[in-house]
Amino acid sequence: MKISVIGAGRIGSMSAFEIINRDLANEIVLVDIVKGLPQGEAMDLNQMASEKGKSVKVVGSNEYKDIKDSDIIVVTAGFARKPGMTRMDLLKTNAGIIKEVAQNISKYCENSIVITVTNPMDVMNYIVFKITGFPRKHVIGMGGLLDSSRYRESLANMLNVGRSAIKALVIGEHGENMLPMPRYSTLGGIRISDILSKEQILAAEENTRKIAAEVISLKGATVYAPISCVATMVESIVRDKKDIIPASVYLDGEYGLKDICIGVPVILGKNGWEQIIELNLNEEEKEKFMKGANAIYNAIEELKKEGLLT
Ligand code: APR
């Protein structure tokens, strides 16, 4: 299994770290525009692999040709938000970077599965899909799983129970309009919407939406939670686990939407996403889901106006 990671910054290098620790690849290629950075990360990671007796080979490169024929490509290149920024504030700067990344992916790879991490992720994933021309099942954005893990954390703290007792689901935009789903989240099989009061539900949602910004204001970036989610998605694909994971995928009529990438639950396996799970949304959920969809549509329009997307 050859896995390439574009962008050898915090998320890229740590994703490689977690992929190695979970034994998911025998070759990892780290690509970055900064000279020396991916090479240095590769050396450090190889030395870690050596200590653990793992046979994986990590290569650092400044050239896209080295990603040739990757089975999976994780895209983390681009700017991360700074304290006080929303993910959408990164739109134009990262769109240019992701366009270049996607052009290079399609130049050197024919049949890879791409996991997009760069923010604003839904829009960046849309750019990857459009520019690579890959089948839609091969282009998957990481966001919903991360939001869901933060929702689980909020709920576990609020209910004072172990995290594993809770199944938490967040769909929709990976951004300000993310949509936690208390009707589809459970404590020991019982719906969260039947356990918590309206005020508690709102408080858990608010916490889930804001917690990443708080981490960024405290330590400058979020790292461990996102890279764990990247590895979980890679693992589901590599081991053909067919886990149900909320992820951003290109919709073609599902959820009543077309020509957009947005977070919905999908079954992830060796062929990429294999099925979209269509949840029955009530009016309130539909309205919130559409608010996120409109934010993504508007961002895509903005990029088209700027000539960054055709
Ligand atoms: N090609 C390859 N690498 C690039 C390019 C490019 N065109 N442009 C930038 N990079 C690299 C940078 O040199 C840097 O090493 O992308 C890396 C980004 O790393 P960090 O700045 O550490 O950012 P990180 O915290 O890893 O976040 C990356 O993931 O979660 C999202 O919001 C986050 O958009 C951000 C992305």
GROMACS .gro file of C-alpha atoms and ligand atoms in nm:
model
  346
    1MET     CA    1   0.000   0.000   0.000
    2LYS     CA    2   0.153   0.331  -0.112
    3ILE     CA    3   0.016   0.633   0.071
    4SER     CA    4   0.120   0.987  -0.022
    5VAL     CA    5   0.067   1.285   0.204
    6ILE     CA    6   0.074   1.628   0.041
    7GLY     CA    7   0.184   1.893   0.289
    8ALA     CA    8   0.441   1.789   0.550
    9GLY     CA    9   0.336   2.039   0.816
   10ARG     CA   10   0.171   1.954   1.147
   11ILE     CA   11  -0.123   1.756   1.009
   12GLY     CA   12   0.066   1.592   0.723
   13SER     CA   13   0.364   1.468   0.922
   14MET     CA   14   0.154   1.356   1.218
   15SER     CA   15  -0.088   1.175   0.984
   16ALA     CA   16   0.212   0.982   0.852
   17PHE     CA   17   0.312   0.910   1.214
   18GLU     CA   18  -0.030   0.762   1.291
   19ILE     CA   19  -0.046   0.570   0.962
   20ILE     CA   20   0.287   0.408   1.052
   21ASN     CA   21   0.174   0.326   1.406
   22ARG     CA   22  -0.140   0.157   1.273
   23ASP     CA   23   0.061  -0.043   1.014
   24LEU     CA   24  -0.143   0.088   0.722
   25ALA     CA   25   0.125   0.135   0.456
   26ASN     CA   26   0.452  -0.012   0.334
   27GLU     CA   27   0.546   0.308   0.153
   28ILE     CA   28   0.469   0.666   0.255
   29VAL     CA   29   0.564   0.968   0.043
   30LEU     CA   30   0.559   1.312   0.206
   31VAL     CA   31   0.553   1.606  -0.038
   32ASP     CA   32   0.593   1.972   0.053
   33ILE     CA   33   0.708   2.288  -0.124
   34VAL     CA   34   0.947   2.376   0.159
   35LYS     CA   35   1.293   2.240   0.078
   36GLY     CA   36   1.421   2.002   0.342
   37LEU     CA   37   1.102   1.979   0.548
   38PRO     CA   38   0.955   1.657   0.402
   39GLN     CA   39   1.305   1.504   0.386
   40GLY     CA   40   1.364   1.582   0.753
   41GLU     CA   41   1.024   1.452   0.856
   42ALA     CA   42   1.084   1.134   0.654
   43MET     CA   43   1.418   1.073   0.827
   44ASP     CA   44   1.266   1.122   1.171
   45LEU     CA   45   0.970   0.894   1.088
   46ASN     CA   46   1.197   0.624   0.943
   47GLN     CA   47   1.401   0.632   1.262
   48MET     CA   48   1.083   0.589   1.467
   49ALA     CA   49   0.979   0.299   1.240
   50SER     CA   50   1.322   0.150   1.294
   51GLU     CA   51   1.287   0.162   1.672
   52LYS     CA   52   0.956  -0.020   1.639
   53GLY     CA   53   1.095  -0.271   1.387
   54LYS     CA   54   0.842  -0.168   1.122
   55SER     CA   55   0.923  -0.227   0.757
   56VAL     CA   56   0.750   0.084   0.617
   57LYS     CA   57   0.967   0.313   0.402
   58VAL     CA   58   0.906   0.688   0.428
   59VAL     CA   59   1.026   0.918   0.150
   60GLY     CA   60   1.034   1.298   0.169
   61SER     CA   61   1.018   1.495  -0.153
   62ASN     CA   62   0.963   1.836  -0.311
   63GLU     CA   63   0.848   1.676  -0.636
   64TYR     CA   64   0.504   1.553  -0.720
   65LYS     CA   65   0.635   1.281  -0.952
   66ASP     CA   66   0.716   1.079  -0.640
   67ILE     CA   67   0.345   1.031  -0.563
   68LYS     CA   68   0.309   0.827  -0.883
   69ASP     CA   69   0.057   0.544  -0.855
   70SER     CA   70  -0.032   0.604  -0.491
   71ASP     CA   71  -0.320   0.397  -0.359
   72ILE     CA   72  -0.429   0.673  -0.122
   73ILE     CA   73  -0.338   1.043  -0.114
   74VAL     CA   74  -0.398   1.260   0.193
   75VAL     CA   75  -0.413   1.631   0.108
   76THR     CA   76  -0.308   1.860   0.392
   77ALA     CA   77  -0.121   2.132   0.197
   78GLY     CA   78  -0.217   2.490   0.265
   79PHE     CA   79  -0.268   2.738   0.541
   80ALA     CA   80  -0.429   2.657   0.874
   81ARG     CA   81  -0.646   2.908   1.056
   82LYS     CA   82  -0.499   3.135   1.317
   83PRO     CA   83  -0.675   3.240   1.637
   84GLY     CA   84  -0.995   3.431   1.554
   85MET     CA   85  -1.027   3.296   1.197
   86THR     CA   86  -1.306   3.075   1.062
   87ARG     CA   87  -1.226   2.793   0.818
   88MET     CA   88  -1.393   2.993   0.539
   89ASP     CA   89  -1.140   3.276   0.590
   90LEU     CA   90  -0.886   3.045   0.422
   91LEU     CA   91  -1.096   3.004   0.107
   92LYS     CA   92  -0.904   3.195  -0.159
   93THR     CA   93  -0.550   3.130  -0.038
   94ASN     CA   94  -0.604   2.756  -0.007
   95ALA     CA   95  -0.809   2.723  -0.327
   96GLY     CA   96  -0.504   2.820  -0.536
   97ILE     CA   97  -0.286   2.570  -0.351
   98ILE     CA   98  -0.538   2.285  -0.377
   99LYS     CA   99  -0.589   2.352  -0.747
  100GLU     CA  100  -0.217   2.299  -0.806
  101VAL     CA  101  -0.213   1.992  -0.581
  102ALA     CA  102  -0.513   1.839  -0.764
  103GLN     CA  103  -0.357   1.904  -1.106
  104ASN     CA  104  -0.048   1.718  -0.996
  105ILE     CA  105  -0.249   1.432  -0.850
  106SER     CA  106  -0.427   1.379  -1.181
  107LYS     CA  107  -0.094   1.405  -1.366
  108TYR     CA  108   0.074   1.126  -1.169
  109CYS     CA  109  -0.209   0.907  -1.043
  110GLU     CA  110  -0.491   0.735  -1.221
  111ASN     CA  111  -0.687   0.548  -0.966
  112SER     CA  112  -0.601   0.681  -0.622
  113ILE     CA  113  -0.841   0.749  -0.338
  114VAL     CA  114  -0.798   1.106  -0.214
  115ILE     CA  115  -0.872   1.221   0.140
  116THR     CA  116  -0.893   1.601   0.159
  117VAL     CA  117  -0.810   1.766   0.490
  118THR     CA  118  -0.721   2.126   0.396
  119ASN     CA  119  -0.981   2.384   0.500
  120PRO     CA  120  -1.239   2.502   0.415
  121MET     CA  121  -1.251   2.130   0.356
  122ASP     CA  122  -1.586   2.083   0.176
  123VAL     CA  123  -1.493   2.341  -0.086
  124MET     CA  124  -1.135   2.211  -0.118
  125ASN     CA  125  -1.271   1.858  -0.163
  126TYR     CA  126  -1.501   1.989  -0.438
  127ILE     CA  127  -1.197   2.141  -0.614
  128VAL     CA  128  -1.009   1.810  -0.587
  129PHE     CA  129  -1.308   1.625  -0.733
  130LYS     CA  130  -1.353   1.870  -1.021
  131ILE     CA  131  -0.987   1.899  -1.115
  132THR     CA  132  -0.876   1.537  -1.082
  133GLY     CA  133  -1.186   1.408  -1.260
  134PHE     CA  134  -1.160   1.099  -1.035
  135PRO     CA  135  -1.475   0.892  -0.971
  136ARG     CA  136  -1.677   1.057  -0.695
  137LYS     CA  137  -1.635   0.751  -0.472
  138HIS     CA  138  -1.260   0.821  -0.466
  139VAL     CA  139  -1.274   1.178  -0.336
  140ILE     CA  140  -1.351   1.200   0.035
  141GLY     CA  141  -1.317   1.491   0.277
  142MET     CA  142  -1.219   1.450   0.643
  143GLY     CA  143  -1.434   1.664   0.871
  144GLY     CA  144  -1.751   1.495   0.992
  145LEU     CA  145  -1.560   1.232   1.188
  146LEU     CA  146  -1.362   1.503   1.363
  147ASP     CA  147  -1.673   1.706   1.443
  148SER     CA  148  -1.839   1.385   1.566
  149SER     CA  149  -1.547   1.306   1.796
  150ARG     CA  150  -1.577   1.657   1.942
  151TYR     CA  151  -1.953   1.610   1.983
  152ARG     CA  152  -1.889   1.278   2.159
  153GLU     CA  153  -1.646   1.453   2.392
  154SER     CA  154  -1.902   1.725   2.473
  155LEU     CA  155  -2.176   1.467   2.537
  156ALA     CA  156  -1.954   1.240   2.748
  157ASN     CA  157  -1.854   1.535   2.966
  158MET     CA  158  -2.211   1.658   2.998
  159LEU     CA  159  -2.350   1.313   3.085
  160ASN     CA  160  -2.049   1.209   3.292
  161VAL     CA  161  -2.019   0.873   3.114
  162GLY     CA  162  -1.737   0.693   2.936
  163ARG     CA  163  -1.678   0.808   2.579
  164SER     CA  164  -1.728   0.462   2.437
  165ALA     CA  165  -2.084   0.454   2.572
  166ILE     CA  166  -2.171   0.730   2.326
  167LYS     CA  167  -2.219   0.721   1.951
  168ALA     CA  168  -2.217   1.077   1.819
  169LEU     CA  169  -2.293   1.200   1.470
  170VAL     CA  170  -2.229   1.537   1.309
  171ILE     CA  171  -2.310   1.596   0.941
  172GLY     CA  172  -2.325   1.899   0.711
  173GLU     CA  173  -2.065   2.166   0.647
  174HIS     CA  174  -1.730   2.117   0.823
  175GLY     CA  175  -1.745   2.474   0.945
  176GLU     CA  176  -1.962   2.724   1.125
  177ASN     CA  177  -2.283   2.547   1.014
  178MET     CA  178  -2.190   2.193   1.118
  179LEU     CA  179  -2.494   1.993   1.220
  180PRO     CA  180  -2.478   1.775   1.533
  181MET     CA  181  -2.755   1.514   1.520
  182PRO     CA  182  -2.895   1.436   1.869
  183ARG     CA  183  -3.171   1.219   1.713
  184TYR     CA  184  -2.904   1.000   1.552
  185SER     CA  185  -2.660   1.005   1.845
  186THR     CA  186  -2.702   0.763   2.133
  187LEU     CA  187  -2.602   0.679   2.488
  188GLY     CA  188  -2.612   0.301   2.522
  189GLY     CA  189  -2.857   0.288   2.233
  190ILE     CA  190  -3.091   0.557   2.371
  191ARG     CA  191  -3.124   0.869   2.161
  192ILE     CA  192  -2.952   1.177   2.299
  193SER     CA  193  -3.262   1.377   2.200
  194ASP     CA  194  -3.462   1.163   2.450
  195ILE     CA  195  -3.211   1.207   2.731
  196LEU     CA  196  -3.106   1.570   2.732
  197SER     CA  197  -3.314   1.885   2.767
  198LYS     CA  198  -3.335   2.131   2.478
  199GLU     CA  199  -3.098   2.365   2.660
  200GLN     CA  200  -2.844   2.087   2.716
  201ILE     CA  201  -2.866   1.983   2.351
  202LEU     CA  202  -2.801   2.340   2.241
  203ALA     CA  203  -2.510   2.372   2.484
  204ALA     CA  204  -2.348   2.050   2.352
  205GLU     CA  205  -2.393   2.171   1.993
  206GLU     CA  206  -2.243   2.509   2.070
  207ASN     CA  207  -1.948   2.347   2.244
  208THR     CA  208  -1.887   2.115   1.947
  209ARG     CA  209  -1.893   2.407   1.704
  210LYS     CA  210  -1.654   2.624   1.903
  211ILE     CA  211  -1.412   2.384   2.066
  212ALA     CA  212  -1.159   2.369   1.779
  213ALA     CA  213  -1.125   2.749   1.782
  214GLU     CA  214  -1.058   2.731   2.154
  215VAL     CA  215  -0.780   2.475   2.102
  216ILE     CA  216  -0.631   2.699   1.831
  217SER     CA  217  -0.640   3.000   2.062
  218LEU     CA  218  -0.465   2.798   2.336
  219LYS     CA  219  -0.200   2.600   2.145
  220GLY     CA  220  -0.201   2.746   1.794
  221ALA     CA  221  -0.343   2.447   1.606
  222THR     CA  222  -0.546   2.130   1.632
  223VAL     CA  223  -0.339   1.821   1.558
  224TYR     CA  224  -0.402   1.495   1.746
  225ALA     CA  225  -0.777   1.481   1.691
  226PRO     CA  226  -0.762   1.549   1.314
  227ILE     CA  227  -0.471   1.314   1.246
  228SER     CA  228  -0.643   1.034   1.436
  229CYS     CA  229  -0.949   1.085   1.214
  230VAL     CA  230  -0.734   1.079   0.899
  231ALA     CA  231  -0.583   0.748   1.011
  232THR     CA  232  -0.925   0.601   1.096
  233MET     CA  233  -1.049   0.683   0.746
  234VAL     CA  234  -0.733   0.544   0.585
  235GLU     CA  235  -0.770   0.232   0.801
  236SER     CA  236  -1.130   0.176   0.694
  237ILE     CA  237  -1.017   0.190   0.330
  238VAL     CA  238  -0.696  -0.015   0.364
  239ARG     CA  239  -0.860  -0.289   0.573
  240ASP     CA  240  -1.188  -0.269   0.381
  241LYS     CA  241  -1.366  -0.227   0.715
  242LYS     CA  242  -1.685  -0.076   0.573
  243ASP     CA  243  -1.721   0.151   0.876
  244ILE     CA  244  -1.992   0.413   0.865
  245ILE     CA  245  -1.813   0.746   0.886
  246PRO     CA  246  -1.948   1.097   0.824
  247ALA     CA  247  -1.737   1.247   0.545
  248SER     CA  248  -1.762   1.509   0.274
  249VAL     CA  249  -1.858   1.357  -0.061
  250TYR     CA  250  -1.988   1.484  -0.393
  251LEU     CA  251  -2.366   1.462  -0.393
  252ASP     CA  252  -2.561   1.393  -0.710
  253GLY     CA  253  -2.917   1.411  -0.587
  254GLU     CA  254  -2.869   1.253  -0.243
  255TYR     CA  255  -3.013   1.467   0.037
  256GLY     CA  256  -3.186   1.665  -0.240
  257LEU     CA  257  -2.856   1.830  -0.339
  258LYS     CA  258  -2.644   1.831  -0.652
  259ASP     CA  259  -2.298   1.953  -0.746
  260ILE     CA  260  -2.166   2.000  -0.393
  261CYS     CA  261  -1.937   1.825  -0.145
  262ILE     CA  262  -2.079   1.816   0.208
  263GLY     CA  263  -2.064   1.585   0.509
  264VAL     CA  264  -2.297   1.285   0.517
  265PRO     CA  265  -2.256   0.934   0.662
  266VAL     CA  266  -2.090   0.697   0.416
  267ILE     CA  267  -1.970   0.338   0.421
  268LEU     CA  268  -1.592   0.344   0.372
  269GLY     CA  269  -1.410   0.046   0.226
  270LYS     CA  270  -1.144  -0.055  -0.024
  271ASN     CA  271  -1.324   0.117  -0.312
  272GLY     CA  272  -1.355   0.451  -0.134
  273TRP     CA  273  -1.701   0.545  -0.018
  274GLU     CA  274  -1.928   0.262  -0.114
  275GLN     CA  275  -2.267   0.390  -0.010
  276ILE     CA  276  -2.419   0.713   0.114
  277ILE     CA  277  -2.653   0.665   0.410
  278GLU     CA  278  -2.955   0.890   0.358
  279LEU     CA  279  -3.092   0.995   0.696
  280ASN     CA  280  -3.445   1.113   0.732
  281LEU     CA  281  -3.406   1.477   0.833
  282ASN     CA  282  -3.687   1.667   1.003
  283GLU     CA  283  -3.771   2.025   0.902
  284GLU     CA  284  -3.539   2.185   1.156
  285GLU     CA  285  -3.247   1.959   1.059
  286LYS     CA  286  -3.313   2.016   0.689
  287GLU     CA  287  -3.304   2.390   0.741
  288LYS     CA  288  -2.971   2.375   0.927
  289PHE     CA  289  -2.823   2.131   0.674
  290MET     CA  290  -2.924   2.369   0.392
  291LYS     CA  291  -2.765   2.664   0.570
  292GLY     CA  292  -2.433   2.479   0.557
  293ALA     CA  293  -2.492   2.373   0.196
  294ASN     CA  294  -2.560   2.734   0.098
  295ALA     CA  295  -2.239   2.850   0.263
  296ILE     CA  296  -2.051   2.593   0.050
  297TYR     CA  297  -2.241   2.685  -0.270
  298ASN     CA  298  -2.165   3.055  -0.208
  299ALA     CA  299  -1.795   2.981  -0.157
  300ILE     CA  300  -1.786   2.782  -0.483
  301GLU     CA  301  -1.957   3.074  -0.662
  302GLU     CA  302  -1.704   3.316  -0.517
  303LEU     CA  303  -1.416   3.105  -0.650
  304LYS     CA  304  -1.580   3.088  -0.992
  305LYS     CA  305  -1.615   3.468  -0.998
  306GLU     CA  306  -1.247   3.503  -0.911
  307GLY     CA  307  -1.157   3.265  -1.193
  308LEU     CA  308  -1.013   3.012  -0.948
  309LEU     CA  309  -1.263   2.746  -1.055
  310THR     CA  310  -1.446   2.691  -1.383
  311APR     N1  311   0.234   2.197  -0.219
  311APR     C1  312   0.274   2.122  -0.113
  311APR     N2  313   0.276   2.167   0.013
  311APR     C2  314   0.235   2.292   0.035
  311APR     C3  315   0.190   2.376  -0.070
  311APR     C4  316   0.191   2.323  -0.200
  311APR     N3  317   0.151   2.396  -0.304
  311APR     N4  318   0.153   2.493  -0.014
  311APR     C5  319   0.174   2.484   0.118
  311APR     N5  320   0.224   2.363   0.148
  311APR     C6  321   0.263   2.311   0.280
  311APR     C7  322   0.335   2.412   0.367
  311APR     O1  323   0.470   2.430   0.327
  311APR     C8  324   0.321   2.348   0.506
  311APR     O2  325   0.434   2.268   0.539
  311APR     O3  326   0.151   2.274   0.359
  311APR     C9  327   0.196   2.259   0.494
  311APR    C10  328   0.085   2.299   0.590
  311APR     O4  329   0.129   2.273   0.719
  311APR     P1  330   0.091   2.362   0.845
  311APR     O5  331   0.112   2.505   0.813
  311APR     O6  332   0.161   2.305   0.964
  311APR     O7  333  -0.067   2.345   0.859
  311APR     P2  334  -0.143   2.222   0.928
  311APR     O8  335  -0.170   2.253   1.069
  311APR     O9  336  -0.074   2.095   0.893
  311APR    O10  337  -0.284   2.228   0.852
  311APR    C11  338  -0.294   2.198   0.714
  311APR    O11  339  -0.514   2.107   0.730
  311APR    O12  340  -0.669   2.091   0.902
  311APR    C12  341  -0.629   2.164   0.790
  311APR    O13  342  -0.699   2.389   0.847
  311APR    C13  343  -0.588   2.305   0.828
  311APR    O14  344  -0.588   2.391   0.603
  311APR    C14  345  -0.506   2.343   0.708
  311APR    C15  346  -0.439   2.210   0.668
   0.00000   0.00000   0.00000
